[in-house]
mmCIF file of C-alpha atoms in Angstrom:
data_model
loop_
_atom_site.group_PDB
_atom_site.id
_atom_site.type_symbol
_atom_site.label_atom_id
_atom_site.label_comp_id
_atom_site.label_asym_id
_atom_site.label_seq_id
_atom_site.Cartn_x
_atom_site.Cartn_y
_atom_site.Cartn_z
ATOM 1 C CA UNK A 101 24.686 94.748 119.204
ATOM 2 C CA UNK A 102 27.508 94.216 117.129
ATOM 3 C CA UNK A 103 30.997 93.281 117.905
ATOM 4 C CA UNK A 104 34.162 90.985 116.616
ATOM 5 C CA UNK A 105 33.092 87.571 116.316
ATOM 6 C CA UNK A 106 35.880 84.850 117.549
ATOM 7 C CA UNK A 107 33.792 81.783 118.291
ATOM 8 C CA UNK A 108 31.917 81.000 115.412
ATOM 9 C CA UNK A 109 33.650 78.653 112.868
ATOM 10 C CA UNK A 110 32.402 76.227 110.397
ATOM 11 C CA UNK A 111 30.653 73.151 111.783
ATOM 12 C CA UNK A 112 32.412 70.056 111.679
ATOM 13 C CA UNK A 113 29.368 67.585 112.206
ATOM 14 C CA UNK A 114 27.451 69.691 109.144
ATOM 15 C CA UNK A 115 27.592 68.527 105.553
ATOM 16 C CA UNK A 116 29.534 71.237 104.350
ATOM 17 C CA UNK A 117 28.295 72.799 101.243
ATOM 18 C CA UNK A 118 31.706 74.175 99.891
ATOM 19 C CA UNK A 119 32.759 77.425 99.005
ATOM 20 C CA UNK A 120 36.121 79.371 99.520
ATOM 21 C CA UNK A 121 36.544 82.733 100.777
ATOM 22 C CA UNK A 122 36.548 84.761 98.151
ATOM 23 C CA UNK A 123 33.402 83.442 96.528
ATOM 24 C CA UNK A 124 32.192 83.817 100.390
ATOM 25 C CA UNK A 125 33.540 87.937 100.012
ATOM 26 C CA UNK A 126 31.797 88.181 96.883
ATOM 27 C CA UNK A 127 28.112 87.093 97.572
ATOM 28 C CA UNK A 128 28.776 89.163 101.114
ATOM 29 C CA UNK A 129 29.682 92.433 99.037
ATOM 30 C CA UNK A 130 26.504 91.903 97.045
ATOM 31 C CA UNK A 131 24.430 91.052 100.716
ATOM 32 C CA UNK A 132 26.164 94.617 101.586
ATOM 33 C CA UNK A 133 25.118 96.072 98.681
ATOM 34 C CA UNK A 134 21.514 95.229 100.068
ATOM 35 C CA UNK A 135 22.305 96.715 103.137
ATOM 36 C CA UNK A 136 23.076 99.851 101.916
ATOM 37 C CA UNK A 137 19.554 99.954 100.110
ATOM 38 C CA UNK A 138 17.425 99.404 104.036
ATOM 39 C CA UNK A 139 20.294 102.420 104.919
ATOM 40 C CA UNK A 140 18.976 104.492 102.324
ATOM 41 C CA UNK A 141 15.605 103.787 102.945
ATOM 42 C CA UNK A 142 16.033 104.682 107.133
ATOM 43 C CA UNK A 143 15.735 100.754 107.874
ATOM 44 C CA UNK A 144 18.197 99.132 110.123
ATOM 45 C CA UNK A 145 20.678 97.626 107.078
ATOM 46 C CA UNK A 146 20.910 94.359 107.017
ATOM 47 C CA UNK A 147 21.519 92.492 103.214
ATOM 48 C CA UNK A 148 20.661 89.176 102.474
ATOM 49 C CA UNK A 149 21.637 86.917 99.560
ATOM 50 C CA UNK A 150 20.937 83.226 98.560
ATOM 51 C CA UNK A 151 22.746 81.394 96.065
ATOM 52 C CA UNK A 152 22.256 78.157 95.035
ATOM 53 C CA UNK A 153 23.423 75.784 92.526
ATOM 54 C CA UNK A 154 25.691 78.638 91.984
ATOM 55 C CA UNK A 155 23.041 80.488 91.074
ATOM 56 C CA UNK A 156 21.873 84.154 92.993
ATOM 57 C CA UNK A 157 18.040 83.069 94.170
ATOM 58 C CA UNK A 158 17.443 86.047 96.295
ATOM 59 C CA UNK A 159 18.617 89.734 97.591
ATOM 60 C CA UNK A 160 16.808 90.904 100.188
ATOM 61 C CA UNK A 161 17.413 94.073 102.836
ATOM 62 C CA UNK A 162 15.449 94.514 106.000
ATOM 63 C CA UNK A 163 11.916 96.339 104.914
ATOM 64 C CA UNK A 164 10.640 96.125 108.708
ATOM 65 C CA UNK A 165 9.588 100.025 108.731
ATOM 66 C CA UNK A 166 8.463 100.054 105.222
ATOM 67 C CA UNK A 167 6.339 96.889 105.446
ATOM 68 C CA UNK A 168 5.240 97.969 109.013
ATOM 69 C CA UNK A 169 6.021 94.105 109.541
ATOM 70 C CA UNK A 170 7.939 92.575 112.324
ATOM 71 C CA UNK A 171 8.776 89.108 110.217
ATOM 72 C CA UNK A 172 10.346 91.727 107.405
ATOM 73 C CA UNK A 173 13.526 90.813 108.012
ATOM 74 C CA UNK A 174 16.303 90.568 105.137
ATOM 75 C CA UNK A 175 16.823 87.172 105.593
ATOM 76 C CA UNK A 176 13.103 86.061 105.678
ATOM 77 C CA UNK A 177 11.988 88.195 102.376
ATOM 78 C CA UNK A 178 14.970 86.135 101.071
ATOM 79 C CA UNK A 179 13.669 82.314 101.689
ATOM 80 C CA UNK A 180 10.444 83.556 100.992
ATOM 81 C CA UNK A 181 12.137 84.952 97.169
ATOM 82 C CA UNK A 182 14.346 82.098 97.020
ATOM 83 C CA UNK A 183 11.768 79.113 97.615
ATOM 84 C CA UNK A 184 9.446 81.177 95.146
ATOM 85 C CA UNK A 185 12.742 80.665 92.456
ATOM 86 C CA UNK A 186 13.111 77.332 93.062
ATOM 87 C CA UNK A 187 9.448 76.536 93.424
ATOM 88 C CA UNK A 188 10.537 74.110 96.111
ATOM 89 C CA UNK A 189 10.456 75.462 100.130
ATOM 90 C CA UNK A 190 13.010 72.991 100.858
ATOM 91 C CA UNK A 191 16.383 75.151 100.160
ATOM 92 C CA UNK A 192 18.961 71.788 100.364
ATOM 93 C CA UNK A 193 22.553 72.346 99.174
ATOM 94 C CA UNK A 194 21.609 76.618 99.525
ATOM 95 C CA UNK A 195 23.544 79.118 101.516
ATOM 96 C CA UNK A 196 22.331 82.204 102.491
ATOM 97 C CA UNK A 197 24.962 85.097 103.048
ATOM 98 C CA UNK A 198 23.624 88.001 105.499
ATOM 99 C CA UNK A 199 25.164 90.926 106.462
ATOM 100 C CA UNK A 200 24.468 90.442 110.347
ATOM 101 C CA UNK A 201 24.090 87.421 112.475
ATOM 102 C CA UNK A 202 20.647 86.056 112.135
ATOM 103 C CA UNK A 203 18.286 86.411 115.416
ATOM 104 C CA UNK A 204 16.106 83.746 116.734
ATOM 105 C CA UNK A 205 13.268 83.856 113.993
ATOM 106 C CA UNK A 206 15.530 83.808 111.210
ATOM 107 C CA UNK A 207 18.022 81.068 112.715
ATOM 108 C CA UNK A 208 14.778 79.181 112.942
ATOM 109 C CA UNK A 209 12.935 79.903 109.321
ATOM 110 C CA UNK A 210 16.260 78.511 108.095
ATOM 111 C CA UNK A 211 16.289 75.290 109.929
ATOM 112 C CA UNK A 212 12.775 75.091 108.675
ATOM 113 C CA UNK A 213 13.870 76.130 104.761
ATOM 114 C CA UNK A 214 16.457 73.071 105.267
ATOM 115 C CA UNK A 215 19.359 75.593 104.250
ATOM 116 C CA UNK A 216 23.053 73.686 104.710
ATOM 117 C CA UNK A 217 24.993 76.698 104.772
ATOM 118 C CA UNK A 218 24.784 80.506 106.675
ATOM 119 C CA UNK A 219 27.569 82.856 105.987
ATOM 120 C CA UNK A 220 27.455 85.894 107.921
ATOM 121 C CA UNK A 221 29.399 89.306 108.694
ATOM 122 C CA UNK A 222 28.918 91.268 112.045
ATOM 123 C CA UNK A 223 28.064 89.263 114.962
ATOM 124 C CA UNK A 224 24.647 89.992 116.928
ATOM 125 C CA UNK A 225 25.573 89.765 120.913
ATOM 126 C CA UNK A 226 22.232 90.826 121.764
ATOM 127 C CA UNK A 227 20.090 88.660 119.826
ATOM 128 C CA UNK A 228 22.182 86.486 117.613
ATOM 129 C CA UNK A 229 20.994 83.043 117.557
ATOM 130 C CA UNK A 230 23.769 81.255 115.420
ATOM 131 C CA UNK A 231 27.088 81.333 117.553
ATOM 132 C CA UNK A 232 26.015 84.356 119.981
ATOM 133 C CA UNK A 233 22.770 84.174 122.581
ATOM 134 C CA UNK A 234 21.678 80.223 120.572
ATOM 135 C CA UNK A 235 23.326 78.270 118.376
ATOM 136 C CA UNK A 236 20.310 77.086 116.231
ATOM 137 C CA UNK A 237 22.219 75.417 113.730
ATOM 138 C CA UNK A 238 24.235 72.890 115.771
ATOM 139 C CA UNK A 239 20.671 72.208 118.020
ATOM 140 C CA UNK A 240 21.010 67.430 117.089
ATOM 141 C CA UNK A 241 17.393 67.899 118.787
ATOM 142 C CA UNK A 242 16.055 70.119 115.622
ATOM 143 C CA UNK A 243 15.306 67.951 112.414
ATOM 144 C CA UNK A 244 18.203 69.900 110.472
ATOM 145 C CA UNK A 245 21.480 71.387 111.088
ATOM 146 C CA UNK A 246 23.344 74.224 109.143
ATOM 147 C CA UNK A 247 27.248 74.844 108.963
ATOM 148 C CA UNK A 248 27.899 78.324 110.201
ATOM 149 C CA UNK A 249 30.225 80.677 109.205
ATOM 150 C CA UNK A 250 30.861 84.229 111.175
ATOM 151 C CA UNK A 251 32.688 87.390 110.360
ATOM 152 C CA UNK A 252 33.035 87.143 106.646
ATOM 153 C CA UNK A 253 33.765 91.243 105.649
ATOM 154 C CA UNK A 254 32.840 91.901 109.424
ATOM 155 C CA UNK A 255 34.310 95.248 109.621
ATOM 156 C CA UNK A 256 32.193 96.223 106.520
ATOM 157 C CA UNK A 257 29.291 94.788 107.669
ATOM 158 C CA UNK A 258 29.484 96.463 111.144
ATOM 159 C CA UNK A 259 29.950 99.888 109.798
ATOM 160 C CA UNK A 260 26.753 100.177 108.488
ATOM 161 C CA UNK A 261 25.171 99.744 110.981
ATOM 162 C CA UNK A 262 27.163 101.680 113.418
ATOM 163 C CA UNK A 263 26.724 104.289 111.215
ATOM 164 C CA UNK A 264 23.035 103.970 111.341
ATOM 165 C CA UNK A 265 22.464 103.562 115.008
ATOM 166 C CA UNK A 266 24.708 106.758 115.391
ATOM 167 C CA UNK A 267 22.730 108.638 113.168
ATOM 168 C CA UNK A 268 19.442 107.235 115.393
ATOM 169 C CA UNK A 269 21.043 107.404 118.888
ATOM 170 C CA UNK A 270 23.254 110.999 118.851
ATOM 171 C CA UNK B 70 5.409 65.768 117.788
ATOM 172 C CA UNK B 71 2.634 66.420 119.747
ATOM 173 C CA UNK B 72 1.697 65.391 123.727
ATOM 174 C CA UNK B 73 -0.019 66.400 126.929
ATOM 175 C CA UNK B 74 1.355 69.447 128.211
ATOM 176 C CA UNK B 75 1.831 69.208 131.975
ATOM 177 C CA UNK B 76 4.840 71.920 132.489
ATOM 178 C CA UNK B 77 3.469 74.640 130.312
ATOM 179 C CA UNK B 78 1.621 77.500 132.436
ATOM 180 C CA UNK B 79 1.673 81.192 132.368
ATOM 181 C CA UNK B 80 4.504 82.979 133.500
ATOM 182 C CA UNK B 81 4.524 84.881 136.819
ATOM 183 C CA UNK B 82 7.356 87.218 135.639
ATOM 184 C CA UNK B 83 5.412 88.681 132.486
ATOM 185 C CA UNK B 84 3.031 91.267 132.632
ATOM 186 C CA UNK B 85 -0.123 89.558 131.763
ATOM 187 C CA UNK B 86 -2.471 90.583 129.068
ATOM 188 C CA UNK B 87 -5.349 88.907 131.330
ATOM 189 C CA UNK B 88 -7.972 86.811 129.984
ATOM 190 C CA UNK B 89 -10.704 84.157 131.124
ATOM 191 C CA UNK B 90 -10.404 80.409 130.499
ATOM 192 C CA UNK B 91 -13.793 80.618 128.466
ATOM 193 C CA UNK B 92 -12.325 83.707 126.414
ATOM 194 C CA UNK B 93 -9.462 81.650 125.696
ATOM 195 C CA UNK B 94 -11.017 78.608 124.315
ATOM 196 C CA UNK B 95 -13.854 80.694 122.463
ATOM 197 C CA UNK B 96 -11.039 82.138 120.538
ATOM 198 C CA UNK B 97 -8.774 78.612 120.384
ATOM 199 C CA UNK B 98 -12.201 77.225 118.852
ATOM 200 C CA UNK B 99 -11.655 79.993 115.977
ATOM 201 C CA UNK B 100 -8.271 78.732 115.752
ATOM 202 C CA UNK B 101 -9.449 75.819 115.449
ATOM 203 C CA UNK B 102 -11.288 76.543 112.655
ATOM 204 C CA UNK B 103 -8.271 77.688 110.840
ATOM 205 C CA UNK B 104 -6.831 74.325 111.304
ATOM 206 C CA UNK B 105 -9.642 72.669 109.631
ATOM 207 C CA UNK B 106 -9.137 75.171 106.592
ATOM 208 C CA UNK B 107 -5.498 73.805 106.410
ATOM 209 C CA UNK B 108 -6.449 70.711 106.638
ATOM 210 C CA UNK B 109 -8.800 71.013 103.564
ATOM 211 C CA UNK B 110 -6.350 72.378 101.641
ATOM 212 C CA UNK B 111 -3.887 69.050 102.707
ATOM 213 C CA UNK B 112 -1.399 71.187 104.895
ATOM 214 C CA UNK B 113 -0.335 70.512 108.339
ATOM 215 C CA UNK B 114 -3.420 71.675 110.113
ATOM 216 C CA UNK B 115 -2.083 74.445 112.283
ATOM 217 C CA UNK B 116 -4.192 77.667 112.696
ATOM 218 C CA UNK B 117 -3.788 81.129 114.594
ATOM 219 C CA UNK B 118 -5.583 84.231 115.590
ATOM 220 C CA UNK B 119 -4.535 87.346 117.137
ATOM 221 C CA UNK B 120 -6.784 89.537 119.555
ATOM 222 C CA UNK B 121 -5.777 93.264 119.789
ATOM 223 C CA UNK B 122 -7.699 95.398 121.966
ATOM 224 C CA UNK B 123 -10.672 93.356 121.884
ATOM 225 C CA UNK B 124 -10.615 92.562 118.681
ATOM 226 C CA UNK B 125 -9.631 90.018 116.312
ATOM 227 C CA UNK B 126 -6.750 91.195 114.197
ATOM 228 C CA UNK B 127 -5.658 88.058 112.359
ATOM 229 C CA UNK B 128 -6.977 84.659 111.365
ATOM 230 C CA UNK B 129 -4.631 82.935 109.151
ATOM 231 C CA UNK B 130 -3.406 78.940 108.813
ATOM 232 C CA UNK B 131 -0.210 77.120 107.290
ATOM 233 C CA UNK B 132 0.141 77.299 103.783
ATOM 234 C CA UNK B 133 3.433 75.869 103.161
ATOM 235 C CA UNK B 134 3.062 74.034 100.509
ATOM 236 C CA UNK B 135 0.870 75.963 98.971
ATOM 237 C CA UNK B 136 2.983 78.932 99.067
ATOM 238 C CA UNK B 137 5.981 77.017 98.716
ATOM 239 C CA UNK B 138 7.179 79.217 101.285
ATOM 240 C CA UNK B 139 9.274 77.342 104.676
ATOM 241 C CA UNK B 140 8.058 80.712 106.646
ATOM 242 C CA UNK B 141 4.421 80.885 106.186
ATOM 243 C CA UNK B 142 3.443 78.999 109.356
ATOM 244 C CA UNK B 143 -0.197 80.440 110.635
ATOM 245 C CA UNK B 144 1.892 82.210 113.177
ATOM 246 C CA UNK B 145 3.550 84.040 110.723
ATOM 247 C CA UNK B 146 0.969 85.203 108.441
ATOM 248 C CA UNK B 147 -1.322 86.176 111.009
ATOM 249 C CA UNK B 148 1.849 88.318 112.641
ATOM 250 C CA UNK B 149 1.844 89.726 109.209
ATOM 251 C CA UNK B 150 -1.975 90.286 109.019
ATOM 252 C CA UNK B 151 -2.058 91.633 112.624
ATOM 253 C CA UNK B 152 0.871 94.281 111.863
ATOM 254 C CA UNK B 153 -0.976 95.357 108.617
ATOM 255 C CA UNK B 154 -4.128 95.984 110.659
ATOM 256 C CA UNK B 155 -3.143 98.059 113.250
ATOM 257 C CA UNK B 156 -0.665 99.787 110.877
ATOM 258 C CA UNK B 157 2.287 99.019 113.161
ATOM 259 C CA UNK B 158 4.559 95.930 113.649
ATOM 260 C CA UNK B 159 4.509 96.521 117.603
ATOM 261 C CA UNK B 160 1.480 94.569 118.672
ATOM 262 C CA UNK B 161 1.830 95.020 122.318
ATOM 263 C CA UNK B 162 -1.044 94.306 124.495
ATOM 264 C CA UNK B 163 -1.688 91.867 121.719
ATOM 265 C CA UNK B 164 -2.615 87.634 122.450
ATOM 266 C CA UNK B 165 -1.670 85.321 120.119
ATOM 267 C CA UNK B 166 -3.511 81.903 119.847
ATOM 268 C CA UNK B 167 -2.020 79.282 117.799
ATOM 269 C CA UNK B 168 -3.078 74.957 117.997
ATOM 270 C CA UNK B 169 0.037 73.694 118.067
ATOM 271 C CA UNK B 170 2.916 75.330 120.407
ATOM 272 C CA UNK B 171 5.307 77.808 117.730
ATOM 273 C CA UNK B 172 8.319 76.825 116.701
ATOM 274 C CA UNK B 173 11.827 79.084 116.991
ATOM 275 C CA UNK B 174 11.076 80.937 113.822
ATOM 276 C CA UNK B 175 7.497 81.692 115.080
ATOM 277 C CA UNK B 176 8.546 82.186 119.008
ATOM 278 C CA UNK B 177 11.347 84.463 117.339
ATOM 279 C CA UNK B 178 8.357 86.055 115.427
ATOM 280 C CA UNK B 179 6.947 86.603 118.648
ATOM 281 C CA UNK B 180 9.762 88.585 120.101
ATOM 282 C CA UNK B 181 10.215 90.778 117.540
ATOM 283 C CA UNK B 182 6.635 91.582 117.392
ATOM 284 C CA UNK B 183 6.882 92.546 121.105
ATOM 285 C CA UNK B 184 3.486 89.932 121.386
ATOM 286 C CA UNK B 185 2.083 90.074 125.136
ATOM 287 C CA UNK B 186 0.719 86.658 125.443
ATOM 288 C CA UNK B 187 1.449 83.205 123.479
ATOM 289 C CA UNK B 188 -1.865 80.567 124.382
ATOM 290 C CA UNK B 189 -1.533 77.334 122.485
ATOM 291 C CA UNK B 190 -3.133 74.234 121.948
ATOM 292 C CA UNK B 191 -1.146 71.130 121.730
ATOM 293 C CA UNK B 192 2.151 70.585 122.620
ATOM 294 C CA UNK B 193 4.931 70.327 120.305
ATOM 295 C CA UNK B 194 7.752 67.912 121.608
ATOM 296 C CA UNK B 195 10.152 68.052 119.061
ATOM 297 C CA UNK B 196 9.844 71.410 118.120
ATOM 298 C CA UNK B 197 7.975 73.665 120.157
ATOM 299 C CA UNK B 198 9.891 76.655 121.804
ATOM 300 C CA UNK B 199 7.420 77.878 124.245
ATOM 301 C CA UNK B 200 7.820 75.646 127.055
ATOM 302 C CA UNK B 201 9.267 72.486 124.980
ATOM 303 C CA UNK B 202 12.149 72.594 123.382
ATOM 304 C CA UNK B 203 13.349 76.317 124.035
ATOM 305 C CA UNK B 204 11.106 78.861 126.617
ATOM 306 C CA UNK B 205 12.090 81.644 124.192
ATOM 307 C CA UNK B 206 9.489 84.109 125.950
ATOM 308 C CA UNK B 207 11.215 83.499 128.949
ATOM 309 C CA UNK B 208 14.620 84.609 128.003
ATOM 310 C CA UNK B 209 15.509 87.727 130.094
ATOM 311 C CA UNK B 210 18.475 88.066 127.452
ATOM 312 C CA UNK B 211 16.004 88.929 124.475
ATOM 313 C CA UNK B 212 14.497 92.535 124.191
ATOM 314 C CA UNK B 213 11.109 91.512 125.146
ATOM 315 C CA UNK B 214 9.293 88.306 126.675
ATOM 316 C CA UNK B 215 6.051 87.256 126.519
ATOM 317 C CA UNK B 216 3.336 85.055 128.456
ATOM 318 C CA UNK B 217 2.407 81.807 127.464
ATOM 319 C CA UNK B 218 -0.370 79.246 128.688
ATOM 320 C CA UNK B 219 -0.690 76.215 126.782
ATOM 321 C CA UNK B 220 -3.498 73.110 126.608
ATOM 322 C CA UNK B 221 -6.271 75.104 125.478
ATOM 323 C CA UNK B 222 -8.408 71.980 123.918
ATOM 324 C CA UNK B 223 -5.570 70.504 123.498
ATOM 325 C CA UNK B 224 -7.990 67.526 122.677
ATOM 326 C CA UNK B 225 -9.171 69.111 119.702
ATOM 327 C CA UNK B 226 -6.262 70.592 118.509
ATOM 328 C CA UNK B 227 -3.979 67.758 118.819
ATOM 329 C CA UNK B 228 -6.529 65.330 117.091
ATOM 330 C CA UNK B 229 -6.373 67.337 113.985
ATOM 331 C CA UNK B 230 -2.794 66.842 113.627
ATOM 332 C CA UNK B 231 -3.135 62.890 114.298
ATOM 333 C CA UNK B 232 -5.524 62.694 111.305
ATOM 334 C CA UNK B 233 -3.798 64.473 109.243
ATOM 335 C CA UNK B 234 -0.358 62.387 110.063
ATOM 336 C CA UNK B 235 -1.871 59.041 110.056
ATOM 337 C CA UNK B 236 -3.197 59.729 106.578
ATOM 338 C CA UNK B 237 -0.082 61.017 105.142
ATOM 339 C CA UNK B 238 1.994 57.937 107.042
ATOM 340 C CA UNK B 239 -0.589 55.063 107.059
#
């Protein structure tokens, strides 16, 4: 599921919305922070965080058990909180920071939110859909692209949920 | 965006949650229906229903801008509503009908919801994922895959969406 991520990079043909990496390790330490909250709560952990204008619009962590709701993931409750912040479901000039590469649904609620930037920590082999199985965000046929950015406190990020699958799968 | 759909057809290789042609468009008509309610309420007229068992689990239609929320798609909210009903977010055995063909955040939807079978209306060509774009129920990568049939009064479903457009962009 998880595993070092060497191939994803930022975008070149994607407006880059710019950061540096240690406001990048920053929002990803608070996306861990959520994390640690779907841990405590016996969820997969997975954190999500949205900042825009500088500003923090969302924290999210997966609530799939909880909610008994397969579309529960962190980084959906988060465009859902962050469009509800900005009163606006087009996200433009946002990036959203998530603990775990985003799968296929989320990759595509993004492209649909308009986000410019995804920042992400552990990659998803299995069902990653921005660098691993798809690359959503670099799709010219999709009316949107995002820049992509992989492996951002990785080892951090991974641990958690090694940790968790251990505890689920002695 | 939307088109005759010659390619789409159910696949061989899924287990098939097995249905009549007049079953399907008696519930596609009740999709329909949810269309119309979107289009009412001046949203992209898209509309859903999921049968569980036998019985209908989930009507919903797109309320984007309503909710100012990019993920709440018909597909989504009646994945939502379907979960919330049978008190589980596994809705095997469970079809899914939908007027226009999902996108990757609602075929993504699909996959994590472990959905049995996806029948659609119209065709969407520049962003549908079951059978357009992307055939995500067909990926033998993902964790599950899913049946899909698509051109269920097509007609009717795609004419929605033309009046709706050509009003918007006279």
């Amino acid at each position: 599921m998880i595993g070092p991520d060497k191939k994803t990079g930022t975008d070149g043909d994607v407006p880059d919305a710019s950061s540096d990496a240690a406001t990048d390790a920053s929002y990803m330490q608070m996306a861990l922070r959520e994390a640690h909250k779907a841990l405590a709560a016996d969820e997969v952990p997975v954190g999500a965080v949205i900042v825009h204008e500088g500003r923090v619009v969302a924290r999210a962590h997966n609530q799939r058990e909880m909610l008994k709701d397969p579309t529960a993931h962190a980084e959906m409750i988060a465009l859902t909180q962050a469009s509800a912040a900005i009163e606006n479901w087009r996200l433009t000039g946002a990036t959203l920071y998530v603990t775990l590469e985003p799968c296929l649904m989320c990759a595509g609620a993004l492209v649909n939110a308009r986000i410019s930037r995804v920042v992400f920590g552990a990659r998803d082999e299995k069902a990653g859909a921005c660098g691993s199985l798809y690359q959503v965000g670099r799709d010219a046929r999709l009316n949107h692209k995002f820049a992509v950015v992989g492996g951002v406190l990785e080892a951090e990020c991974a641990a958690v949920l090694v940790d968790f699958f251990t505890q689920k799968r002695p």
